[in-house]
Structure formats: structure tokens, C-alpha cells
Coordinates of C-alpha atoms in Angstrom, one line a residue:
Chain A
M89 CA 34.8 149.9 38.9
Q90 CA 32.6 149.2 35.9
E91 CA 33.3 150.7 32.6
M92 CA 30.9 153.3 31.4
T93 CA 28.7 152.4 28.5
E94 CA 27.8 154.5 25.5
A95 CA 24.3 154.9 26.8
Q96 CA 25.4 156.1 30.2
K97 CA 27.5 158.7 28.5
Y98 CA 24.5 159.8 26.5
V99 CA 22.4 160.1 29.6
W100 CA 25.1 162.1 31.5
E101 CA 25.8 164.4 28.6
G102 CA 22.1 164.7 27.7
A103 CA 20.8 168.2 27.9
I104 CA 17.6 170.0 27.0
P105 CA 17.8 173.4 25.3
L106 CA 15.6 175.8 27.3
Q107 CA 14.3 179.2 26.4
I108 CA 13.5 180.9 29.7
H109 CA 11.1 183.8 29.7
L110 CA 10.5 186.2 32.6
H111 CA 6.9 186.2 33.6
E112 CA 5.2 189.3 32.3
S113 CA 3.9 190.4 35.7
E114 CA 7.6 190.7 36.8
V115 CA 8.8 192.7 33.9
T116 CA 9.8 196.3 34.9
T117 CA 11.5 197.4 31.7
V118 CA 10.5 198.4 28.2
P119 CA 11.1 196.5 26.1
P120 CA 10.9 193.3 28.2
P121 CA 14.2 191.4 28.5
P122 CA 14.7 188.8 25.8
P123 CA 14.4 185.1 26.9
A124 CA 17.5 183.4 28.3
P125 CA 18.8 180.5 26.2
I126 CA 20.1 177.8 28.6
L127 CA 21.2 174.3 28.1
A128 CA 19.8 172.2 31.1
P129 CA 21.4 168.9 31.9
R130 CA 18.9 166.0 31.9
I131 CA 20.2 164.7 35.2
G132 CA 20.2 168.2 36.8
Y133 CA 17.6 170.1 38.7
L134 CA 16.1 173.5 37.8
P135 CA 17.2 175.5 40.9
L136 CA 20.8 174.7 39.9
L137 CA 20.2 176.9 36.8
V138 CA 19.4 180.0 38.9
S139 CA 23.0 181.3 38.8
L140 CA 22.7 181.4 35.0
V141 CA 19.2 182.7 34.8
K142 CA 19.4 185.5 37.4
P143 CA 22.1 187.6 35.8
H144 CA 20.2 187.5 32.6
F145 CA 17.1 189.2 34.1
S146 CA 18.7 191.1 37.0
S147 CA 18.3 194.5 35.4
A148 CA 14.6 193.9 34.7
L149 CA 13.6 192.7 38.2
P150 CA 11.8 194.7 40.8
P151 CA 13.7 195.2 44.0
G152 CA 13.1 192.7 46.8
V153 CA 13.9 189.2 48.0
D154 CA 14.1 186.5 45.4
T155 CA 12.3 183.2 45.4
V156 CA 13.0 181.7 42.1
W157 CA 10.6 179.1 40.6
F158 CA 9.8 177.8 37.1
E159 CA 6.6 177.2 35.3
Y160 CA 5.5 175.5 32.1
K161 CA 2.2 176.6 30.6
G162 CA 0.9 177.6 34.0
L163 CA 2.1 174.5 35.8
P164 CA 4.6 175.2 38.6
L165 CA 7.5 172.8 38.1
K166 CA 8.6 170.6 41.0
W167 CA 12.2 171.3 41.5
Y168 CA 13.3 168.0 43.0
I169 CA 12.2 166.1 39.9
P170 CA 15.2 165.8 37.5
T171 CA 14.9 168.3 34.6
G172 CA 15.0 165.5 32.0
V173 CA 12.1 163.7 33.7
L174 CA 10.0 166.9 33.8
F175 CA 10.6 167.3 30.1
D176 CA 9.7 163.7 29.3
L177 CA 6.6 164.0 31.5
L178 CA 5.2 167.4 30.5
C179 CA 6.3 167.7 26.9
M180 CA 4.7 164.7 25.3
E181 CA 5.8 165.9 21.9
P182 CA 9.3 167.1 22.7
E183 CA 9.5 170.9 22.2
R184 CA 12.9 172.4 21.3
P185 CA 13.7 174.7 22.7
W186 CA 11.5 174.1 25.7
N187 CA 9.8 177.4 26.6
L188 CA 9.7 177.8 30.4
T189 CA 8.7 180.8 32.5
V190 CA 10.7 182.0 35.4
H191 CA 9.3 183.8 38.4
F192 CA 11.3 185.7 41.1
R193 CA 8.2 186.5 43.2
G194 CA 5.1 184.8 44.6
Y195 CA 6.5 181.3 45.4
P196 CA 3.5 178.9 45.3
S197 CA 4.4 177.3 48.6
N198 CA 1.2 175.3 48.8
I199 CA 2.3 173.3 45.7
L200 CA 6.1 173.4 45.7
L201 CA 8.4 172.4 48.5
P202 CA 10.4 175.3 49.8
C203 CA 13.7 175.6 48.1
E204 CA 16.7 177.3 49.7
G205 CA 18.9 177.0 46.7
E206 CA 21.6 174.4 46.2
D207 CA 21.5 173.0 49.7
S208 CA 17.9 172.0 49.4
V209 CA 18.6 170.2 46.1
K210 CA 21.6 168.5 47.5
W211 CA 19.8 167.1 50.5
S212 CA 16.9 166.0 48.4
F213 CA 19.4 164.2 46.2
I214 CA 21.1 162.6 49.2
N215 CA 17.8 161.5 50.8
S216 CA 16.8 159.9 47.5
L217 CA 20.2 158.2 47.4
K218 CA 19.6 156.9 50.9
E219 CA 16.2 155.6 49.9
A220 CA 17.7 153.8 46.9
S221 CA 20.4 152.3 49.1
Y222 CA 17.8 151.0 51.5
I223 CA 15.8 149.5 48.7
I224 CA 18.9 147.7 47.2
N225 CA 20.7 146.7 50.4
G226 CA 18.2 146.9 53.1
N227 CA 20.0 149.7 54.9
C228 CA 21.5 153.1 54.2
K229 CA 24.8 152.6 55.9
N230 CA 27.0 153.1 52.9
V231 CA 25.4 156.4 52.2
M232 CA 25.3 157.5 55.8
N233 CA 29.0 156.6 56.3
M234 CA 30.1 158.3 53.2
S235 CA 33.2 160.5 53.9
Q236 CA 32.8 164.2 53.6
P237 CA 35.2 164.5 50.6
D238 CA 33.3 161.6 48.9
Q239 CA 30.0 163.3 49.5
V240 CA 31.3 166.6 48.1
E241 CA 32.8 164.8 45.1
L242 CA 29.6 162.9 44.4
W243 CA 27.5 166.0 44.6
H244 CA 29.9 168.0 42.4
S245 CA 29.9 165.3 39.8
V246 CA 26.1 165.8 39.5
L247 CA 26.3 169.5 39.8
N248 CA 28.8 170.0 37.1
S249 CA 26.9 167.2 35.3
G250 CA 29.0 165.3 32.8
N251 CA 31.6 164.2 35.2
L252 CA 30.6 160.6 34.9
E253 CA 34.1 159.3 35.7
S254 CA 34.3 161.0 39.1
Y255 CA 30.7 160.0 39.8
Q256 CA 31.4 156.3 39.1
R257 CA 34.5 156.4 41.3
V258 CA 32.5 157.5 44.3
S259 CA 29.3 155.8 43.5
S260 CA 31.0 152.4 43.2
K261 CA 32.0 152.7 46.9
L262 CA 28.3 152.7 47.8
K263 CA 27.9 149.2 46.5
L264 CA 24.6 149.8 44.9
G265 CA 25.3 148.0 41.7
S266 CA 24.0 144.5 42.6
F267 CA 21.8 143.9 39.6
E268 CA 23.9 142.5 36.8
D269 CA 23.2 143.6 33.3
E270 CA 21.6 140.5 31.7
Y271 CA 21.9 142.0 28.3
M272 CA 25.7 142.1 28.6
G273 CA 25.7 138.4 29.1
N274 CA 27.3 138.1 32.5
I275 CA 27.1 134.4 32.4
N276 CA 29.6 133.9 35.2
S277 CA 27.6 135.8 37.8
S278 CA 25.5 133.8 40.1
P279 CA 22.3 135.5 41.3
E280 CA 22.8 134.6 44.9
K281 CA 25.9 136.7 45.4
S282 CA 24.2 139.8 44.2
Q283 CA 21.6 140.3 46.9
Q284 CA 21.0 139.3 50.4
N285 CA 17.5 138.0 50.8
T286 CA 15.3 139.6 53.4
G287 CA 13.7 136.3 54.4
E288 CA 10.6 136.4 52.3
T289 CA 9.4 133.2 50.8
D290 CA 10.0 133.0 47.1
A291 CA 7.5 131.9 44.5
P292 CA 8.4 128.5 43.2
A293 CA 10.5 128.5 40.0
Q294 CA 11.2 132.2 40.5
V295 CA 14.1 133.5 42.5
K296 CA 13.8 137.0 43.9
I297 CA 17.2 138.5 43.3
G298 CA 16.7 142.0 44.4
R299 CA 14.8 145.3 44.6
I300 CA 15.4 148.1 42.2
P301 CA 14.5 151.8 43.0
V302 CA 11.9 153.0 40.5
R303 CA 10.0 156.2 40.6
L304 CA 6.9 155.8 38.5
Y305 CA 5.0 158.8 37.0
V306 CA 1.6 158.0 35.6
W307 CA -0.5 160.5 33.8
T308 CA -3.8 159.8 32.3
V309 CA -5.5 161.1 29.2
S310 CA -9.1 160.7 28.3
K311 CA -9.0 161.2 24.6
D312 CA -7.2 159.2 22.1
F313 CA -4.6 160.8 19.9
D314 CA -2.5 159.5 17.0
D315 CA 0.0 162.3 17.0
L316 CA 1.9 163.2 20.2
E317 CA 1.4 166.8 19.2
D318 CA -2.3 166.4 19.9
A319 CA -1.7 165.0 23.4
P320 CA -3.5 167.0 26.0
Q321 CA -1.4 169.2 28.3
I322 CA -0.9 168.4 31.9
D323 CA -2.2 171.5 33.6
S324 CA -2.3 170.2 37.2
W325 CA -0.1 167.9 39.3
D326 CA -3.3 166.2 40.5
K327 CA -3.5 164.6 37.0
V328 CA -0.1 162.9 37.6
S329 CA 0.5 160.1 40.0
Y330 CA 4.0 159.7 41.0
I331 CA 5.4 157.4 43.6
N332 CA 8.5 155.6 44.6
R333 CA 7.9 151.9 43.9
P334 CA 10.7 149.4 44.3
V335 CA 10.5 146.7 41.6
E336 CA 11.2 143.2 42.7
I337 CA 13.4 141.4 40.3
H338 CA 12.4 137.8 39.8
K339 CA 14.6 135.4 37.9
E340 CA 13.3 132.4 36.0
E341 CA 15.4 129.8 34.4
G342 CA 16.2 130.7 30.9
K343 CA 14.3 133.9 30.9
Y344 CA 15.4 137.5 31.4
F345 CA 13.4 140.1 33.4
S346 CA 12.0 142.6 30.9
L347 CA 10.5 146.0 31.0
H348 CA 7.2 144.2 30.2
D349 CA 7.6 142.3 33.5
V350 CA 8.2 145.6 35.3
V351 CA 5.2 147.4 34.0
K352 CA 3.1 144.3 34.7
Q353 CA 4.3 144.4 38.3
L354 CA 3.7 148.1 38.8
L355 CA 0.4 148.4 37.0
P356 CA -1.0 144.9 37.0
E357 CA -4.6 146.0 36.3
F358 CA -3.6 146.9 32.8
F359 CA -2.5 143.4 32.1
F360 CA -4.9 141.2 34.0
G361 CA -8.6 141.1 34.5
S362 CA -10.0 143.7 36.8
N363 CA -9.6 142.3 40.3
F364 CA -10.6 145.3 42.3
T365 CA -14.3 145.1 41.6
N366 CA -14.6 141.8 43.3
D367 CA -13.4 140.6 46.6
G368 CA -10.6 138.4 45.2
D369 CA -7.3 138.4 47.0
A370 CA -4.7 140.6 45.5
T371 CA -2.8 137.6 44.4
S372 CA -5.6 136.2 42.3
K373 CA -4.6 138.5 39.5
R374 CA -1.9 136.0 38.7
S375 CA -4.5 133.5 37.5
A376 CA -5.3 135.3 34.3
E377 CA -2.0 134.5 32.7
E378 CA -3.5 134.3 29.2
E379 CA -4.2 138.0 29.2
E380 CA -0.5 138.7 29.7
N381 CA 0.1 140.0 26.2
S382 CA -2.9 142.3 26.2
T383 CA -2.4 145.8 27.5
K384 CA -6.1 146.4 27.6
L385 CA -8.4 146.1 30.5
S386 CA -12.1 146.6 31.0
C387 CA -13.0 147.6 34.5
K388 CA -16.4 148.9 35.4
A389 CA -17.1 151.5 32.7
E390 CA -13.5 152.3 31.9
I391 CA -11.0 151.0 29.5
A392 CA -7.4 151.8 30.2
E393 CA -4.5 151.4 27.8
I394 CA -0.9 152.1 28.1
K395 CA -0.1 154.7 25.5
L396 CA 3.5 155.3 26.2
V397 CA 6.4 154.3 28.4
R398 CA 9.2 156.8 28.4
I399 CA 12.6 156.7 30.2
Q400 CA 15.4 159.3 29.7
G401 CA 13.7 160.6 26.6
I402 CA 13.3 157.3 24.8
E403 CA 10.4 154.9 24.4
P404 CA 12.0 151.5 24.9
K405 CA 10.3 148.4 23.6
L406 CA 8.7 146.4 26.4
Q407 CA 10.9 143.4 25.5
I408 CA 14.0 145.1 26.5
P409 CA 15.9 143.5 29.5
F410 CA 15.1 145.6 32.6
S411 CA 18.7 145.2 33.7
W412 CA 19.9 147.1 30.7
L413 CA 17.6 150.0 31.5
V414 CA 18.7 150.1 35.1
H415 CA 22.3 149.9 34.2
N416 CA 22.3 152.5 31.5
L417 CA 19.4 154.9 32.1
M418 CA 19.1 155.3 35.9
N419 CA 19.7 158.8 37.3
P420 CA 22.7 159.4 39.6
E421 CA 20.6 159.0 42.8
H422 CA 20.1 155.4 41.6
F423 CA 16.4 155.7 40.8
L424 CA 15.1 154.7 37.4
H425 CA 12.4 157.3 36.5
I426 CA 9.7 155.7 34.4
C427 CA 7.0 157.9 32.8
V428 CA 3.8 156.1 31.7
C429 CA 0.9 157.6 29.8
L430 CA -2.4 155.9 30.2
K431 CA -5.4 156.4 28.1
V432 CA -8.6 155.9 30.0
S433 CA -11.9 156.0 28.2
E434 CA -15.5 155.3 29.0
V435 CA -16.8 152.0 27.7
S436 CA -19.5 152.2 25.1
T437 CA -21.6 149.3 26.3
T438 CA -23.8 147.6 23.8
Chain B
M144 CA -2.5 134.4 52.4
D145 CA -2.9 134.0 56.1
V146 CA 0.2 135.2 57.9
K147 CA -1.4 135.8 61.2
E148 CA -0.8 132.4 62.7
A149 CA 2.7 132.0 61.2
A150 CA 5.2 131.2 63.9
L151 CA 7.6 134.0 64.5
D152 CA 11.3 134.0 64.9
I153 CA 12.0 137.5 66.0
S154 CA 15.7 137.3 65.6
H155 CA 15.3 136.8 61.9
W156 CA 12.8 139.6 61.5
D157 CA 14.1 142.8 60.1
G158 CA 11.7 145.2 61.7
T159 CA 9.7 145.8 58.6
L160 CA 6.1 145.2 57.4
S161 CA 4.6 144.3 54.1
L162 CA 1.9 146.5 52.7
N163 CA -0.8 144.0 53.6
D164 CA 0.6 143.8 57.2
F165 CA 0.5 147.5 57.4
S166 CA -3.2 147.7 56.6
I167 CA -3.9 145.1 59.3
A168 CA -1.7 146.9 61.8
A169 CA -3.5 150.2 60.9
S170 CA -6.9 148.9 61.8
A171 CA -5.7 147.4 65.0
F172 CA -4.1 150.7 65.9
S173 CA -7.1 152.9 65.2
E174 CA -9.4 150.5 67.1
K175 CA -7.2 150.7 70.1
W176 CA -6.9 154.4 69.8
K177 CA -10.6 154.8 69.8
R178 CA -10.9 152.7 72.9
F179 CA -8.3 154.6 75.0
N180 CA -8.7 158.1 73.6
P181 CA -12.5 158.7 73.5
G182 CA -12.1 162.4 73.8
V183 CA -9.9 163.0 70.8
P184 CA -10.6 162.6 67.1
P185 CA -10.2 159.0 65.8
W186 CA -7.8 157.9 63.2
S187 CA -9.5 157.1 60.0
W188 CA -8.4 155.0 57.0
V189 CA -8.2 156.7 53.6
P190 CA -8.2 154.1 50.9
C191 CA -6.6 154.1 47.5
P192 CA -6.2 157.9 47.0
K193 CA -4.4 157.8 43.7
Q194 CA -6.3 156.8 40.6
H195 CA -4.9 154.4 38.1
L196 CA -1.8 153.8 40.0
V197 CA -2.5 152.0 43.1
S198 CA -6.0 150.7 42.3
S199 CA -4.4 147.4 41.8
H200 CA -3.2 147.3 45.4
R201 CA -6.4 147.0 47.1
V202 CA -5.0 147.3 50.6
E203 CA -3.2 150.6 49.8
G204 CA -4.1 153.6 51.8
Y205 CA -3.1 155.6 54.9
L206 CA -4.3 156.5 58.4
Q207 CA -5.2 160.1 59.1
L208 CA -5.9 162.1 62.2
E209 CA -7.0 165.6 61.2
N210 CA -7.5 168.8 63.0
F211 CA -5.8 167.8 66.2
C212 CA -5.7 170.9 68.4
C213 CA -2.8 171.9 70.6
V214 CA -2.3 174.9 72.7
K215 CA 0.9 176.6 71.7
S216 CA 3.4 176.8 74.5
S217 CA 5.2 180.0 75.6
E218 CA 8.9 180.1 74.7
K219 CA 10.7 177.1 76.1
E220 CA 7.9 175.4 77.8
L221 CA 7.0 172.0 76.4
V222 CA 3.6 171.6 74.8
E223 CA 2.9 168.4 76.6
V224 CA 3.7 169.9 80.0
T225 CA 1.4 172.8 79.4
L226 CA -1.4 170.5 78.4
T227 CA -0.9 168.1 81.4
Q228 CA -0.9 171.0 83.9
K229 CA -4.0 172.5 82.4
A230 CA -5.7 169.2 82.5
E231 CA -4.8 168.6 86.1
S232 CA -6.1 172.0 87.2
G233 CA -9.3 171.1 85.5
R234 CA -10.4 167.5 86.2
S235 CA -8.4 164.7 87.4
N236 CA -9.7 161.9 85.2
K237 CA -6.8 160.2 83.5
E238 CA -8.4 160.4 80.1
E239 CA -9.0 164.1 80.3
C240 CA -5.3 164.6 79.8
F241 CA -5.9 163.7 76.2
D242 CA -9.0 165.7 75.7
Y243 CA -7.3 168.6 74.0
A244 CA -10.6 169.9 72.6
T245 CA -11.8 170.8 76.1
L246 CA -8.6 172.5 76.9
V247 CA -8.6 174.6 73.8
C248 CA -12.0 176.1 74.6
S249 CA -11.0 177.1 78.1
E250 CA -7.7 178.7 77.2
Q251 CA -8.2 181.9 75.2
P252 CA -4.8 183.7 75.7
H253 CA -2.8 180.9 74.2
E254 CA -2.8 180.3 70.5
V255 CA -4.3 177.1 69.2
I256 CA -2.3 175.2 66.7
H257 CA -4.0 172.6 64.5
Y258 CA -2.1 169.5 63.5
D259 CA -2.9 166.9 60.8
F260 CA -1.2 163.6 61.1
H261 CA -1.0 160.9 58.5
I262 CA 0.6 157.5 58.8
V263 CA 1.7 156.4 55.4
Y264 CA 3.3 153.1 54.4
S265 CA 6.7 153.5 52.6
A266 CA 7.2 150.8 50.0
S267 CA 10.9 151.7 49.9
Y268 CA 11.6 151.3 53.6
R269 CA 8.7 148.9 54.3
V270 CA 7.8 150.7 57.4
P271 CA 5.1 153.3 58.5
V272 CA 6.1 157.0 58.1
L273 CA 4.6 159.9 60.0
Y274 CA 3.6 162.9 57.9
F275 CA 2.3 166.0 59.5
R276 CA 1.5 169.6 59.0
A277 CA 0.6 172.3 61.4
Y278 CA -1.4 175.5 60.9
H279 CA -2.9 178.4 62.8
T280 CA -6.6 178.7 63.2
D281 CA -6.9 181.0 60.2
G282 CA -5.4 178.3 58.1
Q283 CA -1.9 179.8 57.7
P284 CA 0.7 177.0 57.9
L285 CA 3.4 177.1 60.6
L286 CA 6.9 177.6 59.4
F287 CA 9.5 175.0 60.1
N288 CA 11.2 177.1 62.7
D289 CA 8.0 177.5 64.6
I290 CA 7.3 173.8 64.5
E291 CA 10.8 173.1 65.7
K292 CA 10.3 175.4 68.6
D293 CA 7.2 173.5 69.7
L294 CA 8.9 170.1 69.6
P295 CA 9.5 168.5 73.0
G296 CA 12.9 168.9 74.5
N297 CA 14.7 165.9 73.1
S298 CA 13.8 166.3 69.5
A299 CA 14.3 170.1 69.5
K300 CA 18.0 169.7 70.5
L301 CA 19.0 168.4 67.2
P302 CA 22.1 169.0 65.1
S303 CA 21.7 171.6 62.4
E304 CA 21.7 168.9 59.7
S305 CA 18.5 167.5 61.2
K306 CA 16.5 169.9 59.0
W307 CA 17.6 167.8 56.0
T308 CA 17.8 164.4 57.5
F309 CA 15.5 163.9 60.5
I310 CA 12.3 166.0 60.0
T311 CA 12.2 166.9 56.4
Q312 CA 9.7 168.7 54.3
E313 CA 8.7 166.4 51.5
E314 CA 5.9 165.8 49.2
H315 CA 3.0 163.7 50.6
P316 CA 3.1 160.6 48.4
Y317 CA -0.7 160.6 47.9
L318 CA -1.6 164.3 48.1
N319 CA 1.3 165.7 46.1
R320 CA 1.6 168.6 48.5
P321 CA 4.4 169.7 50.9
W322 CA 4.2 168.0 54.3
Y323 CA 6.6 167.4 57.1
K324 CA 7.9 163.9 57.5
L325 CA 9.9 162.0 60.1
H326 CA 12.6 160.3 58.2
P327 CA 12.1 156.5 58.3
C328 CA 15.6 155.1 57.4
G329 CA 16.2 153.9 61.0
T330 CA 12.6 152.7 61.7
G331 CA 13.1 149.0 60.8
E332 CA 16.1 148.8 63.0
W333 CA 14.7 150.3 66.2
M334 CA 11.4 148.5 65.7
K335 CA 13.3 145.3 65.8
L336 CA 15.1 146.3 69.0
L337 CA 11.8 147.3 70.5
F338 CA 10.3 143.8 70.0
L339 CA 13.5 141.8 70.5
G340 CA 13.5 139.8 73.7
D341 CA 9.7 140.0 74.1
P342 CA 8.8 136.5 75.3
L343 CA 5.1 137.1 74.6
L344 CA 5.7 137.6 70.9
T345 CA 5.4 134.2 69.3
V346 CA 3.0 134.6 66.5
K347 CA 3.3 137.0 63.6
G348 CA -0.3 138.2 63.9
Q349 CA 0.5 139.6 67.4
L350 CA 3.5 141.4 66.1
I351 CA 1.5 143.0 63.4
E352 CA -1.3 144.1 65.7
R353 CA 1.1 145.6 68.1
Y354 CA 3.4 147.2 65.6
L355 CA 1.8 150.6 65.2
V356 CA 1.1 151.1 68.8
S357 CA 4.8 150.5 69.7
W358 CA 5.9 152.5 66.7
F359 CA 3.7 155.4 67.6
S360 CA 4.8 155.3 71.3
V361 CA 8.2 156.4 69.9
V362 CA 7.3 158.5 66.9
G363 CA 4.4 160.3 68.6
Q364 CA 6.8 161.7 71.3
V365 CA 8.9 163.4 68.7
V366 CA 6.0 165.6 67.8
G367 CA 4.7 165.8 71.3
L368 CA 2.0 163.2 71.2
K369 CA 2.0 160.7 74.0
L370 CA 0.1 157.5 74.1
P371 CA -1.9 156.9 77.2
L372 CA 0.0 154.3 79.2
G373 CA -3.1 152.1 79.2
M374 CA -2.9 151.7 75.5
L375 CA 0.6 150.1 75.9
D376 CA -0.4 148.2 79.1
S377 CA -3.4 146.7 77.4
I378 CA -1.3 144.9 74.9
V379 CA 0.7 143.2 77.5
S380 CA -2.3 142.2 79.6
T381 CA -4.4 141.2 76.6
Y382 CA -1.7 138.9 75.4
S383 CA -0.6 137.4 78.6
C384 CA -4.2 136.7 79.3
T385 CA -4.7 135.4 75.8
N386 CA -1.7 133.1 76.2
D387 CA -3.1 131.8 79.5
E388 CA -6.4 130.9 77.9
K389 CA -4.7 129.5 74.8
N390 CA -7.2 131.4 72.9
G391 CA -6.3 132.9 69.6
N392 CA -7.4 136.5 69.8
T393 CA -9.6 138.3 72.3
E394 CA -9.3 141.6 70.4
K395 CA -12.4 141.4 68.3

């Protein structure tokens, strides 16, 4: 079992102070109930807070069946996105405490997946873990064959977030830690042993040593801003693109694989010339190596620029070894959640 | 990168597709569907639906078959049985079995259920995934329990955990809305089994062209959609004939 790092502890103990207000339409008392102050674990999920939120408002609620959901400035919050990621994504300039609104009625089932409490969250977590396992090992066997006690322990370590030790004990049995931390200087490790290859042909001089589960969230702004406080609000999920995208790790002699390499792989059009306006093959983008260091792109009448890359509340430099990020900042379901803000503006052609 | 003519060693293939293979497989599938199911709506390709994320991946998109109508069965009767019987009482033409639109009009007492099917590529599992949703004529979505009731015999007799692991309600990766999804974690494995030992499969291009038809012949049944046998037969006959003629591809 690997020793836990300082950064891992920070992630596991990380919490966001929330101030939860009852939506005015559901207030039945005068004066309305005061907001509930709650510390929400970064790696946790909003429905897991219901047992804390509900007693606070129970006296003010109208009678009936409860379907609890949360909202931030009118945007219903997706419950299966870790709370820390929601905060990183929706609160460009971190707001503390984070003012959320809770609803006990009128579940927006056209936008949000149905949530039947802890069970829904647990299975969403396990399905993500299975997906991560498939990405890393090419199968889900270790997750599927997890013993019942291990499954319970794993889930409880996330539920009572902070129990990193017990998490690591169970998680290490899943054998998902194939990607060595290059930053830690594991010089003795050979890349071959870490990953079984799926039989794809490798690019010359580069060795594909594995796939890493990444969930990418991209939101776009149209106006520039210098201060994060002036960043426009995300008022609709249609303005955010999020997708699970495995990152393929390539290793080159004498070089480490950086966050820069990852963003380049996930969003190549912001590094290379526009290749989707002509009929060029998708691989032709690799020809424009000289543009590698530019994060600007002109495409048709648009210029897109990467404003911000945020992971677990920090904005890492693009030169940082990706292995360090994966090792230290991934969520317990083995996905690294990367939030990217793009500024897209019209080109003023001369 | 032309992979079509690459020689294929099926025993080393893991049952998965690349994104590029998927888009080729998708167009082969929708072509064939059109040919063998003239009475039903065609599958259409929806390209690059997410801005600024996947625009770099030019082949990215998904197949959709929208507003597919089914007559809701009574209690324990299977949907497909109902449909077949009605079809037989009507006309005997083989293709009529799949002309659900005709059936719907003639059957007033039964409720009509509308299905939308999407075949989406999963970059994680490297296989196609079936997403679907079902709704009443007034647009009201069907609840999971109602959908489960309408599933054909085999898939309805599922352990209680299936709700979380087999058919799950998840967000559509491109539409950001709740859809039902058949979980893909075993797909690669059974696709490999399906193709293993097929002596006709010697070139990767053939495998890609046949992939979605074979895949759908299994996945479609879970939701009560059967492929016409002709669609499967045609692959065999086309390729045995192709092999005889030593002629690359007659499917154009």
C-alpha cells in the first residue's frame, strides 16, 4: 500500500463551507428559517448532506413527500458531480460561504437524474469506479468481484469522508494505481510492467503506457475579464460540456508527461491550427508542432483561448507532471476532474 | 489511416472499436437498416453536438432513431409478440412485421409508446452504448417501472440490483439530460465471443462494417427491438459471395 501524500490528505479533508437557504416558495413560517451552515466535503455529493439539512428546515416545511434538490443562482445542481467539482466549476471566484438554495418540492426531473438518496449516489459512484477500472485495466473485474465487506468499507470511507486510510486499504486491492508518479522519481519502475497494452500500434519514439480516467468540464465565456469576480455566471447546463475522456499517457525518452500534454490531447484545436474547417485527416493536426506553445487559435470567425484550468480548487501550472496530479488530486472513484474555462470571441477581421 | 484492409487476427482483438471505426460502423449499419426496414424511421447521424469540446474530433457523433412507436402490451404479454400477431392478422409480408407505424394507426384501444434510441460511442469502454427514452403520446416520460414491465421476458427477469448496474438512468453524454442506458461494461467481451470462430472474418474492414449489426442483434432484443433476419443473413451471403469473387466490397 502506498503512503498517503500531503496533497492527498488535503483533498480528502477538503471541505466547502455552505450556507443553505430554503427556497422562498417553500417557506411556511414567519420569520423564515435561518440558513443552515454546513461543511460539505469536496469529495462528497450533495444528497449525502440531506440528513443534515432536513432537520434544520423540518419545522418550516409544508407537509408531503420530499424530493430534495439543490440550486445555485437558479441552476439545479447535478447531484452525481462531486461537490468540490461543482464549486470549482460554478463559482469562478470562490464564494465563502457558498450560498446554495435547497428545495424539498418540484424536482426538475427533466434536468436532474432521479435520486433515491444514498443508494443512488452509491451506485453512481460504483459505476464510475467500474468505468475507471475499465479505462485503466481494460476490464471491470476487480470492481465487480469486490467482496461485500470491501464494497461497504470503500463506500463508508467516502461517505464519512476523511477516512483516507481505510479508503487506501480497500482501493489498493482494485489494482488501479498503475501510473507511477514521475514527480516522485520512481526511477526503478519500468513502464512496461505498469500497463498491459491493448494491441494498438504505438507512435514511434513514444510509448503508450496507459489510459487515465479523466472527466473534463468545459465552459465557455464570450467576454474577457481580468478579475474572476467579473466572470459570467453559468446559468444553464447547456453552456457546460462535460464528458468522460480517457487520457492516453505517452512516454518519451527523457521527458515527463505534463498537464500541458493532457490539455493538448483533450482540446487539440486550442493548440494547433484549425483542422476542422478543411478536409484534413484528424491526425494532420500533429503537423503544426511549432504552434505548440500558443494557446490561441483562429478558426472561422472565432478565437478561443484557455482562460483557466482548475483541479480540486487549484489552478496548476501546465508544466506540472500529469502523474503528480493523478496521484494526488484524483477523486475516490479514480477519475481526475478537470475544469477548463474557454474564452471564445469573435474575430475582428481587418 | 486506412485500417479497412488490415489483416485481422480475431483472437488478439479485444472486442472494442476506435472512435473512427465507430463512425464507419455507424454508416454501414444505418445503410443496411434502411435497406431492410423500409417501413420504419431510419437511423440518422448527429455530428459533433458539443461545441468547443469535441469539434477537434471530426468523426464524433451518434446515431439516432427517434419517435419509434410501439403498442403497449397488456400486463405480461411481450411487446414483440403483440406486434407480430397484429402484423400477421393484417398482411403477411415479412417486412410488415416491422412497420410499426401502420400498426399504431389500426390499434386504438392499446396505448402507443414512443421510443427514442441513440447509439453513442463510449470513449471509456471503446464500444457503442444504447441510450433510450420512452414517453407517452402526450410527451410524459415513462417511469422506470413501466419500462421494465415492457421489456421482453429475459431482460425483465433481472435481479433487483439490475436497476443500478444493467439498465441505468444516466445523463446522455451529449444532451446533458437523463436517459436510460444499457450498461456497456461487458460489451467488448461478448462482441469478441460473437465474432470468434467466424471463418469469413479476415479483414478488419469487414469486422467494422458488421460490428453494429451484430451488436444490435443482441442489444436490440433487450429493449424488444428485433432485427429482421434478412439483415443478419445478408452479411453472411454478401461476404461469402464477396470472398468467392475476390472482390473487395460489394456494399457500395
